[in-house]
Coordinates of N, CA and C in Angstrom, one line a residue:
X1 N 232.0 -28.8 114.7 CA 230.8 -29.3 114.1 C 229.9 -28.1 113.7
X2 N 230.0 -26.9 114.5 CA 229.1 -25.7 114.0 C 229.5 -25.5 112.2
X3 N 230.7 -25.4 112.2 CA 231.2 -25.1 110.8 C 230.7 -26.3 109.9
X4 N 230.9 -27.7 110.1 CA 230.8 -28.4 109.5 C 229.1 -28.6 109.1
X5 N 227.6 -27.9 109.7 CA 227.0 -28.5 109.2 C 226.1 -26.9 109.1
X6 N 227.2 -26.0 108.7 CA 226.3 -24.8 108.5 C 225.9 -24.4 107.2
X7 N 226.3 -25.8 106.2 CA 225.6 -25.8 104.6 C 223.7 -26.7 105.1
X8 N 224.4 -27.1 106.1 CA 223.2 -28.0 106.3 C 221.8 -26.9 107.3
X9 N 222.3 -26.1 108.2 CA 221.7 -25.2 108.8 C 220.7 -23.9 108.1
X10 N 221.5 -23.8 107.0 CA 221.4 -22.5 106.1 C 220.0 -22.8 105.0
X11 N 219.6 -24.3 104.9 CA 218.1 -24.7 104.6 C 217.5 -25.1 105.4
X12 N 218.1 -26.0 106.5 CA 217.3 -26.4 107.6 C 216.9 -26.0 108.6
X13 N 217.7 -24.8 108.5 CA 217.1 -24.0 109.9 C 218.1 -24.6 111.1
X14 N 218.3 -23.4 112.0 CA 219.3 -23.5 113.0 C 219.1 -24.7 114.2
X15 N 219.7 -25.3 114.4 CA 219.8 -26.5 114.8 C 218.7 -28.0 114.2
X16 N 218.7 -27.3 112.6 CA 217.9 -28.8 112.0 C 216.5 -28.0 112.3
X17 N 215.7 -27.1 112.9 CA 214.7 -26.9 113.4 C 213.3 -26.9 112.3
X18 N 213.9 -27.1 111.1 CA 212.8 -26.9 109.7 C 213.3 -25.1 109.1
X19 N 213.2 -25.3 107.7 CA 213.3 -24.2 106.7 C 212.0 -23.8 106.9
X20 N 212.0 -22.1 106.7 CA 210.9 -21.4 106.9 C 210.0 -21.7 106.0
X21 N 210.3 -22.3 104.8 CA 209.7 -22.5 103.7 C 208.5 -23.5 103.8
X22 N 209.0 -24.2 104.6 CA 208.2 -25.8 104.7 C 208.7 -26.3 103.4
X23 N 209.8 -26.3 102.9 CA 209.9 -27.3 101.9 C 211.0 -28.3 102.3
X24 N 212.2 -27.4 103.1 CA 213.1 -28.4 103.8 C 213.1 -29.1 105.3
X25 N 212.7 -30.0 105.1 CA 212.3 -30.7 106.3 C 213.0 -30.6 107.8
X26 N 212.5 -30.8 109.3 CA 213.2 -30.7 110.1 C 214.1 -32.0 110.6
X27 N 215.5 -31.8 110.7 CA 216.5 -32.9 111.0 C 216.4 -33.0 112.4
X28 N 216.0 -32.1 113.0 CA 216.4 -32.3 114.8 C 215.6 -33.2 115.9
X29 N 216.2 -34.2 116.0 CA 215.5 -35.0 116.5 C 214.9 -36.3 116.3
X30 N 215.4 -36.6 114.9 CA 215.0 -37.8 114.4 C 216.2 -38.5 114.2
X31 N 215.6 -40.2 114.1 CA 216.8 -41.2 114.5 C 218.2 -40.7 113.7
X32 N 218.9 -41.1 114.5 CA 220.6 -40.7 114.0 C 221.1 -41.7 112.6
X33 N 219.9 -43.3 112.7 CA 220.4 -44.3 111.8 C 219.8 -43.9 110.6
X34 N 218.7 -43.4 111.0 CA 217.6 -42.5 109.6 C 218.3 -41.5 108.9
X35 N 218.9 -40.4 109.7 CA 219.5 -39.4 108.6 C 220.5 -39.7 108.0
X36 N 221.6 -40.4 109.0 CA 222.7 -41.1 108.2 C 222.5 -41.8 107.1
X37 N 221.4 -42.6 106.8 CA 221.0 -43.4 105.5 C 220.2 -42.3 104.9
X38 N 219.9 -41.1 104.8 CA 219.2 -40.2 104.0 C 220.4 -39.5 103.3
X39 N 221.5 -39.3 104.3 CA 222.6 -38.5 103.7 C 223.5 -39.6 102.7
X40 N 223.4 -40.6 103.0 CA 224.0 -41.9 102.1 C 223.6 -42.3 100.7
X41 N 221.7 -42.0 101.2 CA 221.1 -42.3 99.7 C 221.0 -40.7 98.8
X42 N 221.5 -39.5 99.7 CA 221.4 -38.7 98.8 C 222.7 -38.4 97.9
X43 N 223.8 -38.7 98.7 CA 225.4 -38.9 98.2 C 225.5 -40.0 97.0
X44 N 224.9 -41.3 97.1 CA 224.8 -41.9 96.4 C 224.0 -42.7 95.2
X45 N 222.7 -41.7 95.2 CA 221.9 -41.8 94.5 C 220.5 -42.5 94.4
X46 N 220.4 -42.6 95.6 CA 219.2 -43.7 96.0 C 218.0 -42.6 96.0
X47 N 218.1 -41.4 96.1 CA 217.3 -40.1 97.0 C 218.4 -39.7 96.0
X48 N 216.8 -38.8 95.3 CA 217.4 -37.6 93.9 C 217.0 -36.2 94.3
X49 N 217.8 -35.2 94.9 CA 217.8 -34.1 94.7 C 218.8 -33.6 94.7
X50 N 219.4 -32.5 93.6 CA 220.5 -32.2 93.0 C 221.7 -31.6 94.4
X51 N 221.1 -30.5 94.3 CA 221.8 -30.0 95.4 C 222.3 -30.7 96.7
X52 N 221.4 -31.6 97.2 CA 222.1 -32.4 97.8 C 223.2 -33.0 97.8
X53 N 222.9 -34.2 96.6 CA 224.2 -34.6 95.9 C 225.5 -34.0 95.4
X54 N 225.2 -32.8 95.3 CA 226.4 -31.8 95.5 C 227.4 -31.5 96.0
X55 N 226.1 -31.3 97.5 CA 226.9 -31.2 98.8 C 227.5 -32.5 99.8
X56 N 227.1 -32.9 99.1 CA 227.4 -34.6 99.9 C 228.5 -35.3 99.0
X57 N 228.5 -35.2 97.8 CA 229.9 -35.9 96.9 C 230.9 -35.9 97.8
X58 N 231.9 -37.4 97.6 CA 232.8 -37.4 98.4 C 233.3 -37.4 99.6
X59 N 232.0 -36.8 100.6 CA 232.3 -37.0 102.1 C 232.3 -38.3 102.7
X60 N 233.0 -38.5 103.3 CA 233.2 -40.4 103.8 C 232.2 -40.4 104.7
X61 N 231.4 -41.9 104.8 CA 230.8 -42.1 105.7 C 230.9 -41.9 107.0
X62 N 232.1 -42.3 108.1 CA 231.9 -41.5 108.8 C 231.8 -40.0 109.0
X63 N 232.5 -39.1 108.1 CA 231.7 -38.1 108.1 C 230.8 -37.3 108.4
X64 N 229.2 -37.9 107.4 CA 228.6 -38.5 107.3 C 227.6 -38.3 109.2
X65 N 227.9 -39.5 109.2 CA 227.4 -40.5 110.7 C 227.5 -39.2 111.4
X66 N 228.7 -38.5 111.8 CA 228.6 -37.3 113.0 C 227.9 -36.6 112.4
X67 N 227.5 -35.9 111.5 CA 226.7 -35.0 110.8 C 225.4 -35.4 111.2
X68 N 225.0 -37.0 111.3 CA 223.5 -37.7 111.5 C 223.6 -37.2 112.9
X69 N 224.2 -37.4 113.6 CA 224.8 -37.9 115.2 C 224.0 -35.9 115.6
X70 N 224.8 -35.7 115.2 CA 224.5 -34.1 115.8 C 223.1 -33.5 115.7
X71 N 222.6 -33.9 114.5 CA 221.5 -33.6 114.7 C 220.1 -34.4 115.3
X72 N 220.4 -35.7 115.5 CA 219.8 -36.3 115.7 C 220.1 -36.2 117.6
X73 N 220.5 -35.6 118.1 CA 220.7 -34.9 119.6 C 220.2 -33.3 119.9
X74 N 220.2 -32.7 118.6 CA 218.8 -31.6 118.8 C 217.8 -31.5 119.2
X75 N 217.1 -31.1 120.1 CA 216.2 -30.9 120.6 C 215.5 -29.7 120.8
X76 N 214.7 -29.1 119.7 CA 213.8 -28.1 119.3 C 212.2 -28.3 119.5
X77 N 211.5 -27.1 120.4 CA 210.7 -27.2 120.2 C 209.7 -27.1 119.2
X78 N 208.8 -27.8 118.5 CA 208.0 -28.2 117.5 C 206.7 -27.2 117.3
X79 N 206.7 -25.9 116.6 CA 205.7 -25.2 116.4 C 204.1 -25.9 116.3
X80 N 203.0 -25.2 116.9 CA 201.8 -25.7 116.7 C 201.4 -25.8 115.3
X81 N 200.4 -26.9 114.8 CA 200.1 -27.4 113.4 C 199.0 -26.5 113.1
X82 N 199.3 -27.0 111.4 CA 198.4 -25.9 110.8 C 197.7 -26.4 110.0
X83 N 196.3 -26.1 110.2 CA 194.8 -26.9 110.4 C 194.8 -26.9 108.9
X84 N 194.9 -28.0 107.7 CA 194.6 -27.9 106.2 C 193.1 -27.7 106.4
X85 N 192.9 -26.5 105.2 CA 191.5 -26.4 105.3 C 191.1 -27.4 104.0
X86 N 190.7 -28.7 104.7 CA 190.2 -29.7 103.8 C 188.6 -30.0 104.5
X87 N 187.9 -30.9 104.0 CA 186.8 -31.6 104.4 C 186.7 -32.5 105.5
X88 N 185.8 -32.3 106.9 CA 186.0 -33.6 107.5 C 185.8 -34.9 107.0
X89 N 185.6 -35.5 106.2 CA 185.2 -36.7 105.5 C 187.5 -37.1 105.0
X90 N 187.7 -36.0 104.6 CA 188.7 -36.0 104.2 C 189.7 -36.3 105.3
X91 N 190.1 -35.6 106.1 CA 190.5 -35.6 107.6 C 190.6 -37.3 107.9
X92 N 189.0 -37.6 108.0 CA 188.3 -38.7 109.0 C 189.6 -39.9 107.9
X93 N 189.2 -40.1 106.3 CA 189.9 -40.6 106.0 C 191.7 -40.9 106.6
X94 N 192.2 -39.5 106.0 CA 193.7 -40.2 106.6 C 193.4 -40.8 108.0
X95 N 192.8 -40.2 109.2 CA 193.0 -40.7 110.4 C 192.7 -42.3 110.1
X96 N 191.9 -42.9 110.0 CA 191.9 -44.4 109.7 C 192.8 -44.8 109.0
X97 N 193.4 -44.5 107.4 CA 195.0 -45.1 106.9 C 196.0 -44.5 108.4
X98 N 196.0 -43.9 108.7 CA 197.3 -43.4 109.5 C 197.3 -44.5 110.6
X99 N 196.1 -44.9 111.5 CA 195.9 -45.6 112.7 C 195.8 -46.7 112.5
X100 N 194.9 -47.2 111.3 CA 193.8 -48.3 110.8 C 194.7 -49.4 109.6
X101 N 195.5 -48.4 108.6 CA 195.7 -48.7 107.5 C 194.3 -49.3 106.9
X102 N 194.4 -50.3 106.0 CA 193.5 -50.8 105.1 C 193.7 -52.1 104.7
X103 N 193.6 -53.1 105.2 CA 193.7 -54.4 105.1 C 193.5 -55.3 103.9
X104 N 192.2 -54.7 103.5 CA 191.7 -55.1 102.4 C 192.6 -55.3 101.0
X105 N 193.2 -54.2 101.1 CA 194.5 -53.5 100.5 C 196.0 -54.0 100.8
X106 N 195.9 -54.7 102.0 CA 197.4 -55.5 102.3 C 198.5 -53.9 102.7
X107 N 197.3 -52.8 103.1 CA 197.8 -51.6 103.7 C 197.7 -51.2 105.5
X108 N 199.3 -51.2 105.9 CA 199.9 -51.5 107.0 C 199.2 -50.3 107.6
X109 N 199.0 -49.9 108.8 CA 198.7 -48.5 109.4 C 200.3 -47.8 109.5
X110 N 200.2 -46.5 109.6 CA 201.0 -45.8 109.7 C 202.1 -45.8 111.0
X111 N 200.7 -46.1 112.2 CA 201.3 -46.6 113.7 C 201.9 -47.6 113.5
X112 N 202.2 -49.1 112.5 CA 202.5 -50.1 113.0 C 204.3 -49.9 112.5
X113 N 204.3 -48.9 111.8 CA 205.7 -49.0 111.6 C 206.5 -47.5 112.2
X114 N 205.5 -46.8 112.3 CA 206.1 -45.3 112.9 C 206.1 -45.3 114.1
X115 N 205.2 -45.9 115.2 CA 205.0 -45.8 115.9 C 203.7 -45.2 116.5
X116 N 202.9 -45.8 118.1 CA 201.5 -45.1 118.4 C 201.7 -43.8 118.6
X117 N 202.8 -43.4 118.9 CA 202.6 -41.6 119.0 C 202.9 -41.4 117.8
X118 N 203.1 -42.3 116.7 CA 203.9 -41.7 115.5 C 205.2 -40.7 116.1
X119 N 205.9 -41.5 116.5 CA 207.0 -40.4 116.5 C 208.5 -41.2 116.2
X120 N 208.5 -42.6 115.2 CA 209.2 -43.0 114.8 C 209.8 -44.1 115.4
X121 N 210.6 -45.1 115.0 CA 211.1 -46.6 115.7 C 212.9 -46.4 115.3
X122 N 213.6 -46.7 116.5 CA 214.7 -47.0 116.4 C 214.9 -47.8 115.6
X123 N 216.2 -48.5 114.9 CA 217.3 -47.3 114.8 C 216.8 -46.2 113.4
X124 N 215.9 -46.8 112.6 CA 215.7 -45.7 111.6 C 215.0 -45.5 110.6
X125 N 213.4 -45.7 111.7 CA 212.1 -44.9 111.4 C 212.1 -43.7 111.4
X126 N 211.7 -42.7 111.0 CA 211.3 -41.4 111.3 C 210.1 -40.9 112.0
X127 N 209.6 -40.5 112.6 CA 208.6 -39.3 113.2 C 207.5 -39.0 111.8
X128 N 206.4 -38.9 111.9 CA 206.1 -38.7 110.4 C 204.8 -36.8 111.3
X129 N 205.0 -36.6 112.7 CA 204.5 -35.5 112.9 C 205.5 -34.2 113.0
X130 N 204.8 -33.1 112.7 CA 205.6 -31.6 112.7 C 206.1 -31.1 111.4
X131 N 205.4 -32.3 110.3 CA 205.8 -31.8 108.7 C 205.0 -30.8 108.2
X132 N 205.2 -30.2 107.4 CA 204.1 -29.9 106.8 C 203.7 -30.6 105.5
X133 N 202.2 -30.5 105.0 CA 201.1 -31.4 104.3 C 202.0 -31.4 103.0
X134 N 202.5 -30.3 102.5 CA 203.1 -30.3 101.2 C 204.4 -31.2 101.4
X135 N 205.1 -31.2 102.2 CA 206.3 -32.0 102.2 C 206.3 -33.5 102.2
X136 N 205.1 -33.8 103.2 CA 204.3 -35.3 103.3 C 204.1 -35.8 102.1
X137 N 203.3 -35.0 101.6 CA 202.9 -35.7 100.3 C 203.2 -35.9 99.4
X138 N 204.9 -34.7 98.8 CA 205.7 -34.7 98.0 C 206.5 -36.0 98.1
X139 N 206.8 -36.3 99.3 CA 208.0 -37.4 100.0 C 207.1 -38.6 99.5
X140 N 205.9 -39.3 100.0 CA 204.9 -40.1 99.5 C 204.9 -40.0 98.0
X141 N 204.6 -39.4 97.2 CA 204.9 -39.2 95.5 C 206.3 -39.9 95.6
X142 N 207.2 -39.2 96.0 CA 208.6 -39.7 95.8 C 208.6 -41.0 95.7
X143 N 208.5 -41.6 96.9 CA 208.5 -43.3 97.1 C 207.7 -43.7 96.0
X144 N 206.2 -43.3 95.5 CA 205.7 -43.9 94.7 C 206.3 -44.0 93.3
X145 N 207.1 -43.2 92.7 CA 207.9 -42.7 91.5 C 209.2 -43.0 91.5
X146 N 209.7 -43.5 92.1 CA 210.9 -44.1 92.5 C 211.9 -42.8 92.6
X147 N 211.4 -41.7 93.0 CA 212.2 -40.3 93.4 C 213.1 -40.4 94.6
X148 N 212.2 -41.5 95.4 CA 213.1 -41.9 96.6 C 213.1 -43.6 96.8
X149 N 214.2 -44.1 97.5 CA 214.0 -45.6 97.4 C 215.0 -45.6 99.0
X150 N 215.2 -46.5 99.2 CA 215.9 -47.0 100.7 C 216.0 -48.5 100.3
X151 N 216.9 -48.8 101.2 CA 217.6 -50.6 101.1 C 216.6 -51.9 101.0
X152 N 216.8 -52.2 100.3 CA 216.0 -53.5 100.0 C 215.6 -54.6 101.2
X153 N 214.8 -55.1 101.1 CA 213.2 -54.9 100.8 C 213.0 -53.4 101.0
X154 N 212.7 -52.6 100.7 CA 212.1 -51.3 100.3 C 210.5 -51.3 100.6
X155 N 210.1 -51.1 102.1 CA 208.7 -51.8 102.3 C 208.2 -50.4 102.3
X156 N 208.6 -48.8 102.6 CA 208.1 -47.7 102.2 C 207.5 -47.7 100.4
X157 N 208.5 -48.3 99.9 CA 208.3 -48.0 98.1 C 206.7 -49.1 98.5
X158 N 206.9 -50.2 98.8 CA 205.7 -50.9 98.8 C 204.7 -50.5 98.8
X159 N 204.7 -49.4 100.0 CA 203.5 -48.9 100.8 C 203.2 -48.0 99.8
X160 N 203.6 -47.1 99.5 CA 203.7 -45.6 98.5 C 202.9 -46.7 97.3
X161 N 203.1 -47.7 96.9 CA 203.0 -48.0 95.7 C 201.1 -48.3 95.7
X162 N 201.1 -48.4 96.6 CA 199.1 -49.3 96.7 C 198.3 -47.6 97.5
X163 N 199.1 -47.0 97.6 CA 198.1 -45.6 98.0 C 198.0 -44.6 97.0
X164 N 196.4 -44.4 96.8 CA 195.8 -43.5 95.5 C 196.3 -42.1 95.9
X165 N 196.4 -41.2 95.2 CA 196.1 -39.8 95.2 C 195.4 -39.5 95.9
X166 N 194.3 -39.9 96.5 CA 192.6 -39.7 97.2 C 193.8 -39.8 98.9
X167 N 194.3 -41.0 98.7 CA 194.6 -41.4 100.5 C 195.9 -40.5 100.4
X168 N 196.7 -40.2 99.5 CA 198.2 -39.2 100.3 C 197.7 -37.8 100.4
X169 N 196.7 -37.4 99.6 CA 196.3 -36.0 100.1 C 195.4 -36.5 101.6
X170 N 195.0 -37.5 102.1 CA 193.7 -37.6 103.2 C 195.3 -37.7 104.0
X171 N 196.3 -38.5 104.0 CA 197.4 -38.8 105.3 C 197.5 -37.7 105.1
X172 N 198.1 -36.8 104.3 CA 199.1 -35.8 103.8 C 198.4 -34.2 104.9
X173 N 197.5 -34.4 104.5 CA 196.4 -33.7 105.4 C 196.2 -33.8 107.2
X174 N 195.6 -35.0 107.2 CA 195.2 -35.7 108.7 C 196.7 -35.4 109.3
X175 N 197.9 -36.0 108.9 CA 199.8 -35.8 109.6 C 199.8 -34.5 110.5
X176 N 200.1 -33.5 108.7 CA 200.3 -32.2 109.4 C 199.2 -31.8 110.3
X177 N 198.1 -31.9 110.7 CA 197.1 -31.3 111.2 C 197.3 -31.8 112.7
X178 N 198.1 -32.8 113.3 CA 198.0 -33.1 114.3 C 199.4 -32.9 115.1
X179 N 199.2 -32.2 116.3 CA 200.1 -31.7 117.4 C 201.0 -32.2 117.8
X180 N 202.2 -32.0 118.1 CA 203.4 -33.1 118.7 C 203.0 -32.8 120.2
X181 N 203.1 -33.6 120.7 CA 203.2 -33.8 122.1 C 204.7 -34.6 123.2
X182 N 204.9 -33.7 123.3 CA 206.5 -33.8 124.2 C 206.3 -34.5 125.5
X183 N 207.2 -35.6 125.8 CA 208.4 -36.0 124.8 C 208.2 -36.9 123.8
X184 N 208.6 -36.3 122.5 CA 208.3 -37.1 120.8 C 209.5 -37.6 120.4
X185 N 209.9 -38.8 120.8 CA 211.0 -39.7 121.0 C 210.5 -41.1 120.1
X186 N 211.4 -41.6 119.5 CA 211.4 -42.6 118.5 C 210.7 -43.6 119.5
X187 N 210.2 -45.2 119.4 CA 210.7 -46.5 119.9 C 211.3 -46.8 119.9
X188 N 211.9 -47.1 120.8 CA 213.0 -47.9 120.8 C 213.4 -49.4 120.2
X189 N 214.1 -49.9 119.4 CA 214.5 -51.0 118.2 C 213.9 -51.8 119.4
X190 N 213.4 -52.5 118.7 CA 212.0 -54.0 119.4 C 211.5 -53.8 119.9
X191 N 210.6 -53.0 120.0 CA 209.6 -52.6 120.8 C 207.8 -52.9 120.2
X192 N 208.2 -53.1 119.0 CA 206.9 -53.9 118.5 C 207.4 -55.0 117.1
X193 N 206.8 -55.6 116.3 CA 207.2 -55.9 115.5 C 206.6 -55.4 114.4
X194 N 207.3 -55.1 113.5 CA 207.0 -54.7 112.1 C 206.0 -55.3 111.0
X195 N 205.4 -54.9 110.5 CA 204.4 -55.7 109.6 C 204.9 -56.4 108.0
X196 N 205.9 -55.3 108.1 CA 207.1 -56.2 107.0 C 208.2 -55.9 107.1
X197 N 209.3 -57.2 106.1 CA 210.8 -56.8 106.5 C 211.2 -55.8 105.9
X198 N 212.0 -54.1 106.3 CA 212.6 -53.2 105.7 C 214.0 -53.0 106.3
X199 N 214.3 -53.0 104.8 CA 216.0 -53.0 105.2 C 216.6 -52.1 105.3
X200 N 215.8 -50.7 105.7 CA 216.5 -49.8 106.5 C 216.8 -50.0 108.0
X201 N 216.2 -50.8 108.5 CA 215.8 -51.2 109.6 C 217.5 -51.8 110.0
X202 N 217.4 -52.9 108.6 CA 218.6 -53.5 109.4 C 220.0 -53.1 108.6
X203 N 219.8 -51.9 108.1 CA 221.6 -51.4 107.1 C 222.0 -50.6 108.5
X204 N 223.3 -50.7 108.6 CA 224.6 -50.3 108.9 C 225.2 -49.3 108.2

């Protein structure tokens, strides 16, 4: 397994831990059903970045799955966050979309589908703390641009789709700015119910 995922180490950082860059995100520790369908939609086109698709051509899904599997059994500790020098008004914003969402708007809070620690819902929410601001926000762009998509109903593209430039710089901001606190472990599948149906939720 060391050999097999040391194309994946060599941007990710050693055990999935995050690229020094902050551009490649950290794999360690988030749901095993989540990466497996990230490595799926980047093999097959759902999730557009070249190099990926590269490196992923032709590996069979299980494949695949142990690749999710391994890293999603990492367990790295999560460096302290780094304070965006933005505005409190700005801040105060994301924290309300992130906790609050926006009703008015038919916009879910962040907690209701990531979780109250934000630290993700089985089998394949993700964690949305220990990013950094640039990556958050880039990923949010994505979903709104159809750069990224996931299995139908596609309730992330939804969400991406009704939030301004104003609110993914305020989440994008408020995310990274706040501390993981261990142990940062998904929910466990039904542990709340979801505010809409996503069918990452229920792909295989």
């Amino acid at each position: 397994m060391q050999a097999r995922v040391a194309a994946c180490t060599a941007c990710h950082g050693a055990q999935g831990k995050a690229g020094a860059d902050g551009y490649y995100p950290r794999l360690a520790g988030k749901p095993s059903d989540y990466l497996y369908h990230q490595l799926l939609n980047f093999r097959d086109g759902l999730r557009l970045y070249r190099p990926m698709t590269h490196l992923l051509a032709g590996l069979p899904d299980d494949y695949l799955r142990e690749i999710a599997s391994y890293f999603a059994d990492q367990h790295v500790p999560y460096p302290p966050p780094v304070r965006p020098v933005v505005s409190a008004d700005m801040l105060e914003h994301g924290r309300v979309l992130a906790m609050h969402g926006d009703p008015a708007r038919g916009l879910p809070a962040c907690v209701a589908c990531h979780g109250a620690a934000l630290s993700g819902h089985s089998p394949a929410i993700p964690g949305l703390l220990g990013l950094p601001r640039d990556y958050i926000g880039a990923q949010i762009g994505g979903w709104k641009n159809g750069l990224r998509r996931a299995a139908a109903p596609d309730c992330m593209a939804d969400v991406a789709h009704k939030l301004t430039p104003e609110d993914i710089g305020a989440l994008s901001a408020w995310l990274s700015s706040r501390p993981v606190v261990e142990p940062y472990l998904p929910d466990p599948a039904g542990a709340t119910t979801l505010p809409a149906e996503c069918g990452s939720q229920a792909q295989r």
